[in-house]
Amino acid sequence: MKKYLFPGLLTLFFVLSAIGHFAEWSATLQFIISAISVIFVAGFLGKATESVSHYAGQRLGGFLNATFGNAAELIIGILLVKEGLFDMVKASITGSIIGNLLLVLGLSLFAGGLKHKVQHYNVSLAGMNGSLMIVAIIALFVPAIFLQSHELPKEHITSLSIIVAGILIVAYLLWLLFSMITHKDYLADVTETNAEELPHEHKPAWSKRQSILYLILATVMVAFVSEWLVGTLDTFTAKFGLSEIFVGAFVVAIVGNAAEHSAAILLAMKNKIGASVEIAVGSSLQIALFVAPVLVFVSHLFGRPMDIVFTAIELAAIGVSVFIAKSITQDGQTNWYEGLLLIAVYAILGVSFYLI
């Protein structure tokens, strides 16, 4: 019975989301059903990616996890760009970064720390992740500071955004080369002697052909349900008097990251904190260094150029998140109280975003 519960709920909410969209149910009901559907579809996508990664090998598998891990956020972002909702796009990028660094990482450290007093992972990887996040912060801060101090023509802003986006994408691709090929042993995870084996960790859930088919199917499902969700945001936001920045930074970001939340927490509880930290911090890095720059380029395809200039509030939130996350993770060991500190900072930012 348990075996069929997840597929059944996945199918049920996806079908309900489709019916609600085409039957034009109330925007609030559509939003709730679509949000739940995104969570299940993202979980399906994560499981399919994990299964394909097993057959592809560790190096290619890591790339596939990086590519498909944020598929829901990327697709939602593209659809928001298409609608010209640039403020919500930037808010969702901000939310994904701070959500992974504070909420996902915080819950993982807290849950893992309750079961295991102190957990250890590769300190070199922690240092590299922290340095990369600082680079991302610099890339977002510089355009905003220059535009506040100098009046630049619109075409110069567009050019600056494209150049910065291009540099970040190159930096991300070279990071994949560095971490997965040239220095993979240097950044290898610390193996805990009491780490527990996860269910099906060494045995994929599906055959190679099934895994590829399900990966394609899950990606298509994410595309559809994300479009239905985005279509309700305007009405939902207006009805409840919520700001675009709060909806983008917290509601959309949490929904899009749901699969990663559960995976990271489960790994931490199994004393695989290195993998858990990699999910949380690695996902933030991908959003900042790859997803956000890609959305800048995608906006030009729709004839609506989006700049890479974030608001002072968004930059402050990202800066604070990077500062506290780097401070806590740089020593290569964690405990439950450090996780609680990250959650506390996330709660402070959440209340602040809600009230603006």
Short mmCIF file of C-alpha atoms in Angstrom, two decimals:
data_model
loop_
_atom_site.label_atom_id
_atom_site.label_comp_id
_atom_site.label_asym_id
_atom_site.label_seq_id
_atom_site.Cartn_x
_atom_site.Cartn_y
_atom_site.Cartn_z
CA MET A 1 0.00 0.00 0.00
CA LYS A 2 2.81 2.38 0.95
CA LYS A 3 4.50 1.67 -2.39
CA TYR A 4 1.58 3.16 -4.33
CA LEU A 5 0.82 6.09 -2.00
CA PHE A 6 3.28 8.59 -3.51
CA PRO A 7 2.47 7.76 -7.20
CA GLY A 8 -1.22 7.96 -6.37
CA LEU A 9 -0.97 11.38 -4.68
CA LEU A 10 1.33 12.64 -7.46
CA THR A 11 -1.19 11.66 -10.15
CA LEU A 12 -4.17 12.93 -8.15
CA PHE A 13 -2.82 16.44 -7.53
CA PHE A 14 -1.39 16.77 -11.04
CA VAL A 15 -4.78 15.88 -12.57
CA LEU A 16 -6.63 18.18 -10.14
CA SER A 17 -4.21 20.99 -10.99
CA ALA A 18 -4.88 20.48 -14.71
CA ILE A 19 -8.66 20.37 -14.20
CA GLY A 20 -8.56 23.48 -12.02
CA HIS A 21 -6.56 25.37 -14.64
CA PHE A 22 -8.73 24.48 -17.64
CA ALA A 23 -12.03 24.65 -15.72
CA GLU A 24 -10.96 28.07 -14.37
CA TRP A 25 -11.53 27.35 -10.70
CA SER A 26 -10.93 30.17 -8.20
CA ALA A 27 -7.34 31.48 -8.25
CA THR A 28 -6.85 30.65 -4.56
CA LEU A 29 -7.92 27.02 -4.99
CA GLN A 30 -5.82 26.70 -8.14
CA PHE A 31 -2.79 28.11 -6.33
CA ILE A 32 -3.12 25.70 -3.38
CA ILE A 33 -3.60 22.63 -5.57
CA SER A 34 -0.81 23.64 -7.98
CA ALA A 35 1.58 24.35 -5.09
CA ILE A 36 0.94 20.88 -3.62
CA SER A 37 1.32 19.38 -7.09
CA VAL A 38 4.69 21.13 -7.58
CA ILE A 39 5.93 19.58 -4.32
CA PHE A 40 5.02 16.05 -5.43
CA VAL A 41 6.30 16.55 -9.00
CA ALA A 42 9.58 17.99 -7.68
CA GLY A 43 9.94 14.91 -5.48
CA PHE A 44 9.31 12.66 -8.51
CA LEU A 45 11.91 14.62 -10.49
CA GLY A 46 14.45 14.27 -7.69
CA LYS A 47 13.92 10.50 -7.47
CA ALA A 48 14.23 10.12 -11.25
CA THR A 49 17.42 12.20 -11.30
CA GLU A 50 18.91 10.09 -8.50
CA SER A 51 18.13 6.89 -10.39
CA VAL A 52 19.62 8.18 -13.67
CA SER A 53 22.70 9.37 -11.77
CA HIS A 54 23.34 5.82 -10.57
CA TYR A 55 23.68 4.57 -14.15
CA ALA A 56 25.52 7.67 -15.41
CA GLY A 57 28.34 7.39 -12.89
CA GLN A 58 29.44 9.67 -10.07
CA ARG A 59 30.83 12.55 -12.17
CA LEU A 60 28.03 12.76 -14.75
CA GLY A 61 25.55 11.97 -11.99
CA GLY A 62 26.72 15.00 -10.07
CA PHE A 63 26.19 17.17 -13.12
CA LEU A 64 22.69 15.76 -13.64
CA ASN A 65 21.80 16.45 -10.01
CA ALA A 66 23.06 20.01 -10.44
CA THR A 67 21.09 20.45 -13.65
CA PHE A 68 17.78 18.92 -12.62
CA GLY A 69 17.93 19.74 -8.89
CA ASN A 70 16.65 23.26 -9.54
CA ALA A 71 14.51 22.46 -12.58
CA ALA A 72 11.31 23.60 -10.88
CA GLU A 73 12.83 26.97 -9.92
CA LEU A 74 14.31 27.46 -13.39
CA ILE A 75 11.06 26.67 -15.19
CA ILE A 76 9.03 28.86 -12.82
CA GLY A 77 11.59 31.63 -13.37
CA ILE A 78 11.35 31.34 -17.15
CA LEU A 79 7.56 31.55 -17.01
CA LEU A 80 7.72 34.59 -14.73
CA VAL A 81 10.19 36.24 -17.15
CA LYS A 82 7.81 35.50 -20.02
CA GLU A 83 5.04 37.29 -18.12
CA GLY A 84 7.35 40.25 -17.44
CA LEU A 85 7.17 39.75 -13.66
CA PHE A 86 10.82 40.68 -13.13
CA ASP A 87 10.38 41.78 -9.50
CA MET A 88 8.93 38.39 -8.62
CA VAL A 89 11.69 36.63 -10.58
CA LYS A 90 14.40 38.40 -8.56
CA ALA A 91 12.46 37.80 -5.35
CA SER A 92 12.19 34.06 -6.12
CA ILE A 93 15.96 33.94 -6.84
CA THR A 94 16.57 35.70 -3.51
CA GLY A 95 14.20 33.32 -1.77
CA SER A 96 15.84 30.22 -3.26
CA ILE A 97 19.29 31.37 -2.14
CA ILE A 98 18.32 32.33 1.43
CA GLY A 99 15.89 29.40 1.69
CA ASN A 100 18.62 26.88 0.93
CA LEU A 101 21.30 28.59 3.03
CA LEU A 102 19.08 29.23 6.06
CA LEU A 103 15.98 27.01 6.05
CA VAL A 104 17.22 23.83 4.32
CA LEU A 105 20.69 23.94 5.86
CA GLY A 106 19.30 25.03 9.23
CA LEU A 107 16.72 22.23 9.43
CA SER A 108 19.34 19.71 8.29
CA LEU A 109 21.89 20.75 10.94
CA PHE A 110 19.17 20.87 13.59
CA ALA A 111 17.68 17.45 12.76
CA GLY A 112 21.08 15.81 12.32
CA GLY A 113 22.44 17.42 15.48
CA LEU A 114 19.59 16.11 17.62
CA LYS A 115 20.53 12.56 16.63
CA HIS A 116 24.32 12.97 16.38
CA LYS A 117 26.06 15.31 18.83
CA VAL A 118 28.69 16.67 16.39
CA GLN A 119 28.83 15.97 12.65
CA HIS A 120 31.87 16.43 10.40
CA TYR A 121 32.37 17.08 6.68
CA ASN A 122 35.12 18.24 4.28
CA VAL A 123 36.40 21.63 5.51
CA SER A 124 38.03 22.35 2.12
CA LEU A 125 34.69 22.00 0.35
CA ALA A 126 33.07 24.27 2.95
CA GLY A 127 35.73 26.92 2.29
CA MET A 128 35.33 26.72 -1.49
CA ASN A 129 31.53 26.94 -1.23
CA GLY A 130 31.84 30.01 0.98
CA SER A 131 34.24 31.70 -1.45
CA LEU A 132 31.91 31.01 -4.38
CA MET A 133 28.95 32.51 -2.55
CA ILE A 134 30.99 35.65 -1.83
CA VAL A 135 31.77 35.91 -5.56
CA ALA A 136 28.05 35.66 -6.30
CA ILE A 137 27.34 38.41 -3.74
CA ILE A 138 29.97 40.65 -5.35
CA ALA A 139 28.44 40.05 -8.78
CA LEU A 140 25.01 41.13 -7.48
CA PHE A 141 26.24 44.03 -5.35
CA VAL A 142 28.47 45.76 -7.92
CA PRO A 143 25.78 46.54 -10.56
CA ALA A 144 23.39 47.82 -7.86
CA ILE A 145 26.03 50.09 -6.28
CA PHE A 146 27.19 51.49 -9.61
CA LEU A 147 23.63 52.24 -10.70
CA GLN A 148 22.85 54.02 -7.41
CA SER A 149 25.91 56.25 -7.72
CA HIS A 150 25.82 56.85 -11.49
CA GLU A 151 23.02 57.40 -13.98
CA LEU A 152 23.57 54.87 -16.76
CA PRO A 153 21.64 54.61 -20.04
CA LYS A 154 19.31 51.61 -20.29
CA GLU A 155 21.47 49.96 -22.97
CA HIS A 156 24.52 50.18 -20.67
CA ILE A 157 22.55 48.52 -17.86
CA THR A 158 21.54 45.76 -20.27
CA SER A 159 25.14 45.28 -21.44
CA LEU A 160 26.43 45.19 -17.86
CA SER A 161 23.82 42.60 -16.90
CA ILE A 162 24.70 40.35 -19.86
CA ILE A 163 28.45 40.56 -19.20
CA VAL A 164 28.06 39.82 -15.46
CA ALA A 165 25.66 36.95 -16.24
CA GLY A 166 28.11 35.49 -18.75
CA ILE A 167 31.00 35.66 -16.27
CA LEU A 168 28.94 33.91 -13.58
CA ILE A 169 27.93 31.08 -15.95
CA VAL A 170 31.57 30.53 -16.96
CA ALA A 171 32.60 30.54 -13.29
CA TYR A 172 29.91 27.93 -12.52
CA LEU A 173 30.91 25.64 -15.41
CA LEU A 174 34.56 25.85 -14.36
CA TRP A 175 33.49 25.04 -10.79
CA LEU A 176 31.89 21.83 -12.09
CA LEU A 177 35.16 21.01 -13.85
CA PHE A 178 37.17 21.77 -10.69
CA SER A 179 34.93 19.92 -8.24
CA MET A 180 34.02 16.87 -10.34
CA ILE A 181 37.18 16.25 -12.38
CA THR A 182 40.45 18.01 -11.50
CA HIS A 183 40.02 18.17 -7.68
CA LYS A 184 37.35 15.57 -6.95
CA ASP A 185 39.51 13.78 -4.33
CA TYR A 186 40.44 17.07 -2.64
CA LEU A 187 36.75 17.85 -2.17
CA ALA A 188 35.63 14.29 -1.38
CA ASP A 189 33.21 13.90 1.51
CA VAL A 190 34.36 12.84 4.98
CA THR A 191 33.07 9.32 5.64
CA GLU A 192 31.57 8.86 9.07
CA THR A 193 32.13 5.44 10.65
CA ASN A 194 28.57 5.38 11.99
CA ALA A 195 26.88 6.71 8.86
CA GLU A 196 23.75 4.75 8.06
CA GLU A 197 22.95 3.39 4.64
CA LEU A 198 19.88 4.96 3.08
CA PRO A 199 17.15 2.77 1.60
CA HIS A 200 18.04 1.83 -2.01
CA GLU A 201 21.25 3.91 -1.72
CA HIS A 202 23.22 1.41 -3.80
CA LYS A 203 20.30 0.02 -5.74
CA PRO A 204 18.30 2.26 -8.11
CA ALA A 205 14.53 2.18 -7.90
CA TRP A 206 14.09 1.68 -11.66
CA SER A 207 15.91 0.23 -14.66
CA LYS A 208 18.08 2.46 -16.87
CA ARG A 209 15.36 2.85 -19.53
CA GLN A 210 12.66 3.51 -16.95
CA SER A 211 14.84 6.08 -15.18
CA ILE A 212 15.44 8.09 -18.37
CA LEU A 213 11.75 7.89 -19.32
CA TYR A 214 10.64 9.03 -15.85
CA LEU A 215 13.19 11.86 -15.87
CA ILE A 216 11.75 13.18 -19.13
CA LEU A 217 8.18 12.71 -17.89
CA ALA A 218 8.93 14.47 -14.58
CA THR A 219 10.52 17.43 -16.38
CA VAL A 220 7.46 17.80 -18.62
CA MET A 221 5.15 17.59 -15.59
CA VAL A 222 7.18 20.26 -13.78
CA ALA A 223 6.87 22.53 -16.83
CA PHE A 224 3.09 22.20 -16.97
CA VAL A 225 2.33 22.51 -13.26
CA SER A 226 4.75 25.44 -12.91
CA GLU A 227 2.91 27.29 -15.68
CA TRP A 228 -0.42 26.69 -13.96
CA LEU A 229 1.01 27.91 -10.64
CA VAL A 230 2.50 31.08 -12.16
CA GLY A 231 -0.85 31.85 -13.82
CA THR A 232 -2.49 32.21 -10.39
CA LEU A 233 0.14 34.37 -8.70
CA ASP A 234 -1.16 37.80 -9.77
CA THR A 235 -4.70 37.16 -8.54
CA PHE A 236 -3.54 35.33 -5.39
CA THR A 237 -1.11 38.10 -4.46
CA ALA A 238 -3.71 40.86 -4.99
CA LYS A 239 -6.47 39.01 -3.11
CA PHE A 240 -4.45 38.54 0.09
CA GLY A 241 -2.62 41.86 -0.14
CA LEU A 242 0.81 40.21 -0.30
CA SER A 243 3.80 41.90 -1.86
CA GLU A 244 5.41 40.35 -4.94
CA ILE A 245 8.73 40.22 -3.10
CA PHE A 246 7.25 38.16 -0.21
CA VAL A 247 5.41 35.74 -2.53
CA GLY A 248 8.50 35.30 -4.70
CA ALA A 249 11.05 35.08 -1.89
CA PHE A 250 9.14 32.76 0.43
CA VAL A 251 6.04 31.11 -1.09
CA VAL A 252 7.41 30.30 -4.58
CA ALA A 253 10.91 29.52 -3.26
CA ILE A 254 9.71 27.09 -0.56
CA VAL A 255 7.41 25.27 -2.99
CA GLY A 256 10.16 24.96 -5.60
CA ASN A 257 12.68 23.63 -3.06
CA ALA A 258 10.38 21.16 -1.31
CA ALA A 259 12.07 18.03 -2.66
CA GLU A 260 15.53 19.26 -1.66
CA HIS A 261 14.28 20.11 1.86
CA SER A 262 13.28 16.54 2.64
CA ALA A 263 16.35 14.96 0.98
CA ALA A 264 18.83 17.15 2.87
CA ILE A 265 17.15 16.58 6.25
CA LEU A 266 16.99 12.80 5.71
CA LEU A 267 20.69 12.66 4.82
CA ALA A 268 21.65 14.71 7.90
CA MET A 269 19.68 12.36 10.17
CA LYS A 270 21.57 9.44 8.61
CA ASN A 271 24.83 11.21 9.64
CA LYS A 272 25.66 12.07 6.02
CA ILE A 273 25.99 15.77 6.79
CA GLY A 274 28.49 16.35 3.96
CA ALA A 275 25.90 15.36 1.35
CA SER A 276 23.26 17.40 3.17
CA VAL A 277 25.42 20.54 3.19
CA GLU A 278 26.24 19.98 -0.47
CA ILE A 279 22.52 19.89 -1.36
CA ALA A 280 21.74 23.10 0.52
CA VAL A 281 24.82 25.17 -0.30
CA GLY A 282 25.31 23.63 -3.77
CA SER A 283 21.73 24.49 -4.71
CA SER A 284 22.23 28.11 -3.60
CA LEU A 285 25.40 28.29 -5.68
CA GLN A 286 23.60 26.98 -8.74
CA ILE A 287 20.79 29.51 -8.33
CA ALA A 288 23.23 32.42 -7.96
CA LEU A 289 25.85 31.37 -10.52
CA PHE A 290 23.73 29.61 -13.14
CA VAL A 291 19.93 29.97 -12.86
CA ALA A 292 19.87 33.75 -12.32
CA PRO A 293 22.31 34.48 -15.20
CA VAL A 294 20.44 32.08 -17.52
CA LEU A 295 17.19 33.94 -16.80
CA VAL A 296 18.90 37.19 -17.87
CA PHE A 297 19.74 35.63 -21.25
CA VAL A 298 16.30 33.99 -21.56
CA SER A 299 14.61 37.37 -21.05
CA HIS A 300 16.21 38.59 -24.31
CA LEU A 301 14.61 35.70 -26.20
CA PHE A 302 11.19 37.01 -25.12
CA GLY A 303 12.12 40.56 -26.17
CA ARG A 304 11.89 41.77 -22.55
CA PRO A 305 15.47 42.26 -21.29
CA MET A 306 15.81 41.73 -17.54
CA ASP A 307 18.70 43.36 -15.70
CA ILE A 308 20.66 41.74 -12.88
CA VAL A 309 20.13 44.68 -10.52
CA PHE A 310 18.57 43.56 -7.23
CA THR A 311 16.95 45.81 -4.63
CA ALA A 312 18.75 46.85 -1.43
CA ILE A 313 16.41 44.60 0.61
CA GLU A 314 17.16 41.55 -1.52
CA LEU A 315 20.89 42.20 -1.45
CA ALA A 316 20.81 42.64 2.33
CA ALA A 317 18.93 39.34 2.74
CA ILE A 318 21.37 37.44 0.51
CA GLY A 319 24.39 39.09 2.15
CA VAL A 320 23.20 38.25 5.67
CA SER A 321 22.46 34.64 4.64
CA VAL A 322 25.89 34.13 3.08
CA PHE A 323 27.61 35.70 6.10
CA ILE A 324 25.94 33.51 8.72
CA ALA A 325 26.08 30.32 6.60
CA LYS A 326 29.79 30.77 5.87
CA SER A 327 30.49 31.56 9.53
CA ILE A 328 28.75 28.37 10.70
CA THR A 329 30.02 25.93 8.04
CA GLN A 330 33.65 27.03 7.65
CA ASP A 331 35.03 24.83 10.47
CA GLY A 332 33.81 21.56 8.89
CA GLN A 333 31.68 20.47 11.86
CA THR A 334 28.10 21.17 12.93
CA ASN A 335 25.64 20.72 15.81
CA TRP A 336 21.93 21.28 16.40
CA TYR A 337 22.32 24.77 17.89
CA GLU A 338 24.05 26.08 14.74
CA GLY A 339 21.05 24.83 12.78
CA LEU A 340 18.74 26.69 15.15
CA LEU A 341 20.68 29.93 14.55
CA LEU A 342 20.18 29.62 10.77
CA ILE A 343 16.43 29.01 11.24
CA ALA A 344 16.22 32.06 13.53
CA VAL A 345 17.78 34.32 10.88
CA TYR A 346 15.37 32.90 8.26
CA ALA A 347 12.40 33.68 10.54
CA ILE A 348 13.65 37.27 11.03
CA LEU A 349 13.94 37.77 7.26
CA GLY A 350 10.52 36.15 6.69
CA VAL A 351 8.74 38.54 9.06
CA SER A 352 10.60 41.51 7.57
CA PHE A 353 9.66 40.57 4.00
CA TYR A 354 6.02 40.00 5.01
CA LEU A 355 5.66 43.44 6.59
CA ILE A 356 7.11 45.49 3.72
#
